[in-house]
Amino acid sequence: MYALTFGGKEIINYSNIADPILLSSTDAIIKISLAGICGSDLHVYHGRETGLDQGTVMGHEFTGVIEEAGKDVKKFKKGSRVLSPFTTSCGKCFYCSIGMTCRCEKGNLFGWVQNGHGLHGAQAAYIRVPMADSTLVPLSNDLDEQKALLLGDVFSTGYFCAENAGIRRSSTYVIIGCGPVGLMAVIAAKHLGAEQLLAIDFVPERLAIAKQFGAEPLNASGLNIKEEILNRTHGRGADGVMEVVGSPQSLRSAIDILRPGGILSSVGVHTAVNFSFSPGEAYDKNLTYKSGRCPARYYAEKLLREEVPQRYAIEKIITHRFSLAEGPTAYEIFDKKLDNCIKPVLMN
Ligand SMILES: [Zn+2]
Ligand SMILES: [Zn+2]
């Protein structure tokens, strides 16, 4: 099959490699329909995440159809439509039982092979999914494929971020970063009842979508964010801040604009060694800090059941569609934010 593989810093190869095969009776092989390219794939692309083996198939966001199921896979058969969260989960361990599927004791991240161990990714024609019954989520025929793709990571993550911010009516919330996850957090925060919701970014096209989704856009270029938010909140600061960027600067801004007793909800993937605020500042702010990887398996099921993605045009963030063969170019366009690219997907 063909796949996009990691070839070293800033090298993505369109490679012809062996088809995946069942390695366990609970595995399934999925024929990929849509695969997303995610902001966290860019960390790998730039070599910021160390340890990934060269030749690893990239990507962790996908929808598809069961091509082959092991004999112990009970929920799916050849032809079943599925979406997948970005990690596998067993459905039985302590963490799965409390809905924290992202920390399953047997779970693994797709698109991460290190020293020969781990799982290949989804930017390919086919993928092997371990623990298929408890990892994959069945898709009804009437659900749009693009919505399903976003449920596997960015919409679930945006929702998780908004829920963690403890949204209440008549409070003021700020989202820092209007990339795919930030824009999904806008929809989620509005859905959860946020009235005053400000969305900060530098990119006008992204701010325009944030506005369409119901946020008040704030362009950070040339703006003193702290002053602006304090002015709008009787000098107090925001009741909740959602940080989706993952940089020390964005975390610093979040603290600066949060009121004492507020909640800082962070889903940005941070790689810094230290916090950009001190324990003393956290104390003085009576800070509640929530962060971490979204349990996407749990949220995908919950949000489908509550018909949340069905109600909103979440797929609007998908600005670019490429064939798998165009993958290396897609990475470049996404990375450099060329052509107003917000979220690219690969179609098989
Ligand atoms: Zn992702
Ligand atoms: Zn588990």
CSV table of C-alpha atoms and ligand atoms in Angstrom, one decimal:
chain,number,residue,atom,x,y,z
A,1,MET,CA,0.0,0.0,0.0
A,2,TYR,CA,1.0,3.7,-0.2
A,3,ALA,CA,1.5,5.7,3.0
A,4,LEU,CA,3.0,8.9,4.3
A,5,THR,CA,6.0,8.0,6.4
A,6,PHE,CA,8.4,10.0,8.6
A,7,GLY,CA,11.7,10.4,6.9
A,8,GLY,CA,13.5,12.7,9.4
A,9,LYS,CA,13.2,16.4,10.2
A,10,GLU,CA,10.8,18.0,7.8
A,11,ILE,CA,10.7,15.0,5.5
A,12,ILE,CA,7.5,13.2,4.8
A,13,ASN,CA,7.7,10.5,2.2
A,14,TYR,CA,5.0,9.1,0.0
A,15,SER,CA,6.1,5.4,0.3
A,16,ASN,CA,5.1,2.0,-1.0
A,17,ILE,CA,5.1,-0.3,2.0
A,18,ALA,CA,3.7,-3.7,3.1
A,19,ASP,CA,0.0,-3.8,3.9
A,20,PRO,CA,-0.8,-4.2,7.6
A,21,ILE,CA,-1.9,-7.6,8.7
A,22,LEU,CA,-3.9,-8.9,11.8
A,23,LEU,CA,-1.4,-9.6,14.6
A,24,SER,CA,-4.1,-10.6,17.2
A,25,SER,CA,-7.6,-12.0,17.1
A,26,THR,CA,-8.9,-8.7,18.5
A,27,ASP,CA,-7.3,-6.6,15.7
A,28,ALA,CA,-9.1,-5.1,12.7
A,29,ILE,CA,-7.7,-3.8,9.5
A,30,ILE,CA,-9.4,-0.6,8.4
A,31,LYS,CA,-9.5,0.7,4.8
A,32,ILE,CA,-9.0,4.5,5.4
A,33,SER,CA,-11.6,6.9,4.0
A,34,LEU,CA,-10.4,10.2,5.5
A,35,ALA,CA,-7.2,10.9,7.4
A,36,GLY,CA,-6.6,14.2,9.1
A,37,ILE,CA,-3.2,16.1,9.4
A,38,CYS,CA,-3.1,17.5,12.9
A,39,GLY,CA,-1.1,20.3,14.6
A,40,SER,CA,0.6,17.6,16.7
A,41,ASP,CA,1.8,15.9,13.4
A,42,LEU,CA,3.8,19.1,12.8
A,43,HIS,CA,5.7,18.6,16.1
A,44,VAL,CA,6.9,15.3,14.7
A,45,TYR,CA,7.5,16.9,11.3
A,46,HIS,CA,9.8,19.5,12.8
A,47,GLY,CA,11.6,17.0,14.9
A,48,ARG,CA,10.4,18.6,18.2
A,49,GLU,CA,9.3,15.2,19.4
A,50,THR,CA,12.3,12.9,19.5
A,51,GLY,CA,12.4,9.2,19.2
A,52,LEU,CA,10.0,8.4,16.4
A,53,ASP,CA,11.5,5.8,14.1
A,54,GLN,CA,12.0,6.7,10.5
A,55,GLY,CA,9.5,4.9,8.3
A,56,THR,CA,6.7,5.3,10.9
A,57,VAL,CA,3.4,5.9,9.1
A,58,MET,CA,2.2,9.3,10.2
A,59,GLY,CA,-1.2,10.4,11.5
A,60,HIS,CA,-3.7,9.5,14.2
A,61,GLU,CA,-7.0,10.9,12.9
A,62,PHE,CA,-9.1,8.7,10.6
A,63,THR,CA,-12.4,7.2,9.5
A,64,GLY,CA,-12.9,4.2,7.4
A,65,VAL,CA,-14.5,0.8,6.7
A,66,ILE,CA,-13.6,-2.5,8.3
A,67,GLU,CA,-11.6,-4.5,5.7
A,68,GLU,CA,-10.9,-7.5,7.9
A,69,ALA,CA,-11.7,-8.4,11.5
A,70,GLY,CA,-10.0,-10.9,13.8
A,71,LYS,CA,-12.1,-13.8,15.0
A,72,ASP,CA,-12.6,-12.2,18.5
A,73,VAL,CA,-13.9,-8.9,17.1
A,74,LYS,CA,-17.6,-9.0,17.9
A,75,LYS,CA,-18.9,-5.5,17.3
A,76,PHE,CA,-17.7,-5.0,13.7
A,77,LYS,CA,-17.6,-7.0,10.5
A,78,LYS,CA,-16.3,-6.4,7.0
A,79,GLY,CA,-17.9,-3.3,5.6
A,80,SER,CA,-18.8,-1.6,9.0
A,81,ARG,CA,-18.2,2.2,9.0
A,82,VAL,CA,-16.1,3.4,11.9
A,83,LEU,CA,-14.3,6.4,13.4
A,84,SER,CA,-11.3,6.1,15.6
A,85,PRO,CA,-10.0,8.1,18.5
A,86,PHE,CA,-6.3,8.9,18.3
A,87,THR,CA,-5.4,6.2,20.9
A,88,THR,CA,-6.4,2.6,21.4
A,89,SER,CA,-8.2,1.5,24.6
A,90,CYS,CA,-9.1,-1.8,26.2
A,91,GLY,CA,-12.5,-0.8,27.7
A,92,LYS,CA,-11.8,-2.9,30.8
A,93,CYS,CA,-9.0,-1.3,32.9
A,94,PHE,CA,-9.4,1.2,35.7
A,95,TYR,CA,-8.9,4.2,33.4
A,96,CYS,CA,-11.3,3.0,30.7
A,97,SER,CA,-13.9,2.3,33.4
A,98,ILE,CA,-13.8,5.9,34.6
A,99,GLY,CA,-14.0,7.3,31.0
A,100,MET,CA,-10.3,8.3,30.9
A,101,THR,CA,-9.7,6.2,27.8
A,102,CYS,CA,-6.7,8.3,26.8
A,103,ARG,CA,-4.8,6.8,29.7
A,104,CYS,CA,-5.8,3.1,29.1
A,105,GLU,CA,-3.2,0.8,30.7
A,106,LYS,CA,-2.9,-1.0,27.3
A,107,GLY,CA,-3.5,2.0,25.1
A,108,ASN,CA,-1.2,3.3,22.4
A,109,LEU,CA,-1.1,6.4,20.2
A,110,PHE,CA,-1.5,5.9,16.5
A,111,GLY,CA,1.4,7.1,14.3
A,112,TRP,CA,4.0,6.5,17.0
A,113,VAL,CA,6.6,3.8,16.6
A,114,GLN,CA,9.7,4.1,18.7
A,115,ASN,CA,12.6,1.5,18.7
A,116,GLY,CA,10.3,-0.8,16.7
A,117,HIS,CA,7.4,-0.6,19.3
A,118,GLY,CA,4.1,1.2,18.9
A,119,LEU,CA,1.5,1.7,16.2
A,120,HIS,CA,1.7,2.9,12.7
A,121,GLY,CA,-0.6,5.8,11.7
A,122,ALA,CA,-3.5,6.5,9.4
A,123,GLN,CA,-2.1,8.6,6.6
A,124,ALA,CA,-2.2,5.5,4.5
A,125,ALA,CA,-4.5,3.2,2.5
A,126,TYR,CA,-5.0,0.8,5.5
A,127,ILE,CA,-4.3,0.7,9.2
A,128,ARG,CA,-4.2,-2.0,11.9
A,129,VAL,CA,-6.3,-1.2,14.9
A,130,PRO,CA,-5.7,-3.3,18.1
A,131,MET,CA,-8.5,-4.0,20.6
A,132,ALA,CA,-10.9,-3.0,17.8
A,133,ASP,CA,-14.1,-3.6,19.8
A,134,SER,CA,-13.2,-1.1,22.5
A,135,THR,CA,-11.2,1.3,20.4
A,136,LEU,CA,-13.4,2.0,17.4
A,137,VAL,CA,-16.7,3.8,17.4
A,138,PRO,CA,-19.5,2.6,15.0
A,139,LEU,CA,-20.8,5.2,12.6
A,140,SER,CA,-24.3,5.4,11.4
A,141,ASN,CA,-24.8,5.9,7.6
A,142,ASP,CA,-26.3,9.3,8.1
A,143,LEU,CA,-23.3,10.9,9.9
A,144,ASP,CA,-21.1,13.0,7.7
A,145,GLU,CA,-17.7,11.5,7.3
A,146,GLN,CA,-15.9,14.8,8.0
A,147,LYS,CA,-17.8,15.3,11.3
A,148,ALA,CA,-16.8,11.8,12.2
A,149,LEU,CA,-13.2,12.5,11.4
A,150,LEU,CA,-13.2,15.6,13.7
A,151,LEU,CA,-14.8,13.6,16.5
A,152,GLY,CA,-11.8,11.3,16.7
A,153,ASP,CA,-9.6,14.2,17.9
A,154,VAL,CA,-10.1,17.9,17.4
A,155,PHE,CA,-13.8,18.3,18.1
A,156,SER,CA,-13.6,16.0,21.2
A,157,THR,CA,-10.5,17.9,22.3
A,158,GLY,CA,-12.1,21.3,21.9
A,159,TYR,CA,-15.2,20.1,23.8
A,160,PHE,CA,-13.0,18.6,26.6
A,161,CYS,CA,-11.2,22.0,26.9
A,162,ALA,CA,-14.5,23.9,27.1
A,163,GLU,CA,-16.0,21.5,29.6
A,164,ASN,CA,-12.9,21.7,31.8
A,165,ALA,CA,-13.2,25.5,31.8
A,166,GLY,CA,-16.5,25.1,33.8
A,167,ILE,CA,-18.6,27.2,31.4
A,168,ARG,CA,-21.4,29.1,33.1
A,169,ARG,CA,-23.7,31.7,31.7
A,170,SER,CA,-23.0,35.4,32.4
A,171,SER,CA,-19.3,34.7,32.9
A,172,THR,CA,-16.5,35.8,30.5
A,173,TYR,CA,-14.4,33.2,28.7
A,174,VAL,CA,-11.4,33.6,26.5
A,175,ILE,CA,-10.0,31.1,24.0
A,176,ILE,CA,-6.3,31.6,23.1
A,177,GLY,CA,-5.6,30.2,19.7
A,178,CYS,CA,-8.1,29.8,16.8
A,179,GLY,CA,-6.5,26.8,15.1
A,180,PRO,CA,-8.7,23.7,14.5
A,181,VAL,CA,-9.0,22.8,18.3
A,182,GLY,CA,-9.6,26.4,19.3
A,183,LEU,CA,-12.4,26.8,16.7
A,184,MET,CA,-13.9,23.6,18.0
A,185,ALA,CA,-13.7,24.9,21.5
A,186,VAL,CA,-15.6,28.0,20.4
A,187,ILE,CA,-18.5,25.8,19.2
A,188,ALA,CA,-18.3,23.7,22.4
A,189,ALA,CA,-18.2,26.7,24.7
A,190,LYS,CA,-21.3,28.2,23.0
A,191,HIS,CA,-23.1,24.9,23.2
A,192,LEU,CA,-22.3,24.7,26.9
A,193,GLY,CA,-23.8,28.1,27.4
A,194,ALA,CA,-21.0,30.7,27.2
A,195,GLU,CA,-22.5,34.1,26.5
A,196,GLN,CA,-19.4,36.4,26.5
A,197,LEU,CA,-16.8,34.4,24.6
A,198,LEU,CA,-13.6,36.0,23.2
A,199,ALA,CA,-11.3,34.3,20.7
A,200,ILE,CA,-7.8,35.4,20.3
A,201,ASP,CA,-5.5,34.8,17.3
A,202,PHE,CA,-3.3,36.6,14.8
A,203,VAL,CA,-4.8,35.1,11.6
A,204,PRO,CA,-7.8,37.1,10.2
A,205,GLU,CA,-9.3,34.1,8.4
A,206,ARG,CA,-9.3,32.0,11.6
A,207,LEU,CA,-10.8,34.9,13.5
A,208,ALA,CA,-13.5,35.2,10.9
A,209,ILE,CA,-14.5,31.5,11.4
A,210,ALA,CA,-14.4,32.0,15.2
A,211,LYS,CA,-16.9,34.9,14.7
A,212,GLN,CA,-19.2,32.7,12.5
A,213,PHE,CA,-19.1,30.1,15.3
A,214,GLY,CA,-20.3,32.7,17.8
A,215,ALA,CA,-17.2,34.1,19.5
A,216,GLU,CA,-16.1,37.8,19.5
A,217,PRO,CA,-12.8,37.8,17.6
A,218,LEU,CA,-9.8,39.7,19.0
A,219,ASN,CA,-6.8,40.1,16.7
A,220,ALA,CA,-3.7,39.9,19.0
A,221,SER,CA,-1.5,41.9,16.5
A,222,GLY,CA,-0.7,45.2,18.1
A,223,LEU,CA,-3.1,44.6,20.9
A,224,ASN,CA,-2.3,44.6,24.6
A,225,ILE,CA,-4.4,41.5,25.4
A,226,LYS,CA,-4.1,41.9,29.2
A,227,GLU,CA,-5.4,45.5,29.2
A,228,GLU,CA,-8.1,44.6,26.7
A,229,ILE,CA,-9.5,41.7,28.8
A,230,LEU,CA,-9.2,43.6,32.1
A,231,ASN,CA,-11.1,46.5,30.5
A,232,ARG,CA,-13.9,44.2,29.5
A,233,THR,CA,-14.2,42.5,33.0
A,234,HIS,CA,-14.3,45.5,35.5
A,235,GLY,CA,-10.5,45.1,35.9
A,236,ARG,CA,-10.9,41.5,37.2
A,237,GLY,CA,-9.9,39.2,34.3
A,238,ALA,CA,-11.7,36.4,32.6
A,239,ASP,CA,-13.6,33.7,34.6
A,240,GLY,CA,-12.1,31.0,32.4
A,241,VAL,CA,-9.3,30.8,29.8
A,242,MET,CA,-9.0,28.0,27.3
A,243,GLU,CA,-5.4,27.6,26.1
A,244,VAL,CA,-5.0,25.4,23.0
A,245,VAL,CA,-1.7,26.6,21.5
A,246,GLY,CA,0.8,24.7,23.7
A,247,SER,CA,3.5,27.4,23.9
A,248,PRO,CA,5.0,29.0,27.1
A,249,GLN,CA,3.9,32.4,25.8
A,250,SER,CA,0.3,31.4,25.4
A,251,LEU,CA,0.2,29.9,28.9
A,252,ARG,CA,1.7,33.1,30.2
A,253,SER,CA,-1.0,35.2,28.5
A,254,ALA,CA,-3.6,32.9,29.9
A,255,ILE,CA,-2.4,33.5,33.5
A,256,ASP,CA,-2.2,37.2,32.9
A,257,ILE,CA,-5.8,37.5,31.8
A,258,LEU,CA,-7.4,35.1,34.3
A,259,ARG,CA,-9.2,36.5,37.4
A,260,PRO,CA,-8.4,35.2,40.9
A,261,GLY,CA,-10.4,32.0,41.4
A,262,GLY,CA,-10.7,31.4,37.6
A,263,ILE,CA,-10.1,28.2,35.7
A,264,LEU,CA,-7.2,27.7,33.2
A,265,SER,CA,-8.1,24.9,30.9
A,266,SER,CA,-5.1,23.9,28.7
A,267,VAL,CA,-5.2,21.3,25.9
A,268,GLY,CA,-2.2,22.7,24.0
A,269,VAL,CA,0.5,20.0,23.7
A,270,HIS,CA,3.3,21.5,25.8
A,271,THR,CA,6.9,20.4,25.5
A,272,ALA,CA,8.4,23.0,27.8
A,273,VAL,CA,10.1,21.7,31.0
A,274,ASN,CA,8.8,24.5,33.3
A,275,PHE,CA,5.6,26.4,33.8
A,276,SER,CA,5.7,30.0,32.6
A,277,PHE,CA,4.1,31.0,35.8
A,278,SER,CA,5.3,30.4,39.4
A,279,PRO,CA,3.7,28.4,42.2
A,280,GLY,CA,3.4,31.8,44.0
A,281,GLU,CA,1.4,33.3,41.2
A,282,ALA,CA,-0.8,30.2,41.1
A,283,TYR,CA,-1.4,30.6,44.8
A,284,ASP,CA,-2.2,34.3,44.5
A,285,LYS,CA,-4.6,33.6,41.7
A,286,ASN,CA,-6.4,30.7,43.6
A,287,LEU,CA,-5.8,29.0,40.3
A,288,THR,CA,-7.5,25.9,39.1
A,289,TYR,CA,-5.4,24.4,36.3
A,290,LYS,CA,-6.8,21.6,34.2
A,291,SER,CA,-4.9,20.0,31.3
A,292,GLY,CA,-4.1,16.8,29.6
A,293,ARG,CA,-4.9,14.6,26.6
A,294,CYS,CA,-8.5,14.3,25.8
A,295,PRO,CA,-10.2,10.9,26.3
A,296,ALA,CA,-11.4,11.1,22.7
A,297,ARG,CA,-13.0,7.6,22.7
A,298,TYR,CA,-15.2,8.7,25.7
A,299,TYR,CA,-16.1,12.0,24.2
A,300,ALA,CA,-16.8,10.7,20.6
A,301,GLU,CA,-19.4,8.3,22.0
A,302,LYS,CA,-20.9,10.9,24.4
A,303,LEU,CA,-21.2,13.6,21.7
A,304,LEU,CA,-22.7,11.4,19.1
A,305,ARG,CA,-25.2,10.1,21.6
A,306,GLU,CA,-26.1,13.7,22.5
A,307,GLU,CA,-26.2,14.6,18.8
A,308,VAL,CA,-23.8,17.6,19.3
A,309,PRO,CA,-21.8,17.3,16.1
A,310,GLN,CA,-25.0,16.8,14.1
A,311,ARG,CA,-26.1,20.3,15.2
A,312,TYR,CA,-23.2,22.4,14.2
A,313,ALA,CA,-21.2,22.9,11.0
A,314,ILE,CA,-18.0,21.7,12.6
A,315,GLU,CA,-16.7,20.5,9.2
A,316,LYS,CA,-16.3,24.2,8.2
A,317,ILE,CA,-12.7,24.1,9.6
A,318,ILE,CA,-11.7,21.6,6.9
A,319,THR,CA,-10.3,24.0,4.4
A,320,HIS,CA,-8.1,21.7,2.2
A,321,ARG,CA,-8.5,18.2,0.8
A,322,PHE,CA,-5.6,16.3,-0.8
A,323,SER,CA,-5.0,12.9,-2.2
A,324,LEU,CA,-2.6,10.7,-0.3
A,325,ALA,CA,0.0,11.2,-3.0
A,326,GLU,CA,-0.2,15.0,-2.4
A,327,GLY,CA,0.6,14.4,1.3
A,328,PRO,CA,4.1,15.9,1.4
A,329,THR,CA,2.8,19.1,-0.2
A,330,ALA,CA,-0.2,19.1,2.2
A,331,TYR,CA,2.2,19.1,5.1
A,332,GLU,CA,4.1,22.0,3.7
A,333,ILE,CA,0.9,24.0,3.1
A,334,PHE,CA,-0.4,23.3,6.5
A,335,ASP,CA,2.9,24.0,8.3
A,336,LYS,CA,3.4,27.3,6.6
A,337,LYS,CA,-0.3,28.2,6.8
A,338,LEU,CA,-0.3,28.9,3.1
A,339,ASP,CA,-3.5,29.5,1.2
A,340,ASN,CA,-5.3,30.2,4.5
A,341,CYS,CA,-5.1,26.5,5.4
A,342,ILE,CA,-6.7,25.7,8.7
A,343,LYS,CA,-7.3,21.9,8.6
A,344,PRO,CA,-6.2,19.6,5.8
A,345,VAL,CA,-7.5,16.1,5.2
A,346,LEU,CA,-6.3,13.3,3.0
A,347,MET,CA,-8.9,11.4,1.0
A,348,ASN,CA,-8.5,7.8,-0.3
B,1,ZN,ZN,-4.9,15.2,16.0
B,2,ZN,ZN,-8.2,0.3,29.2
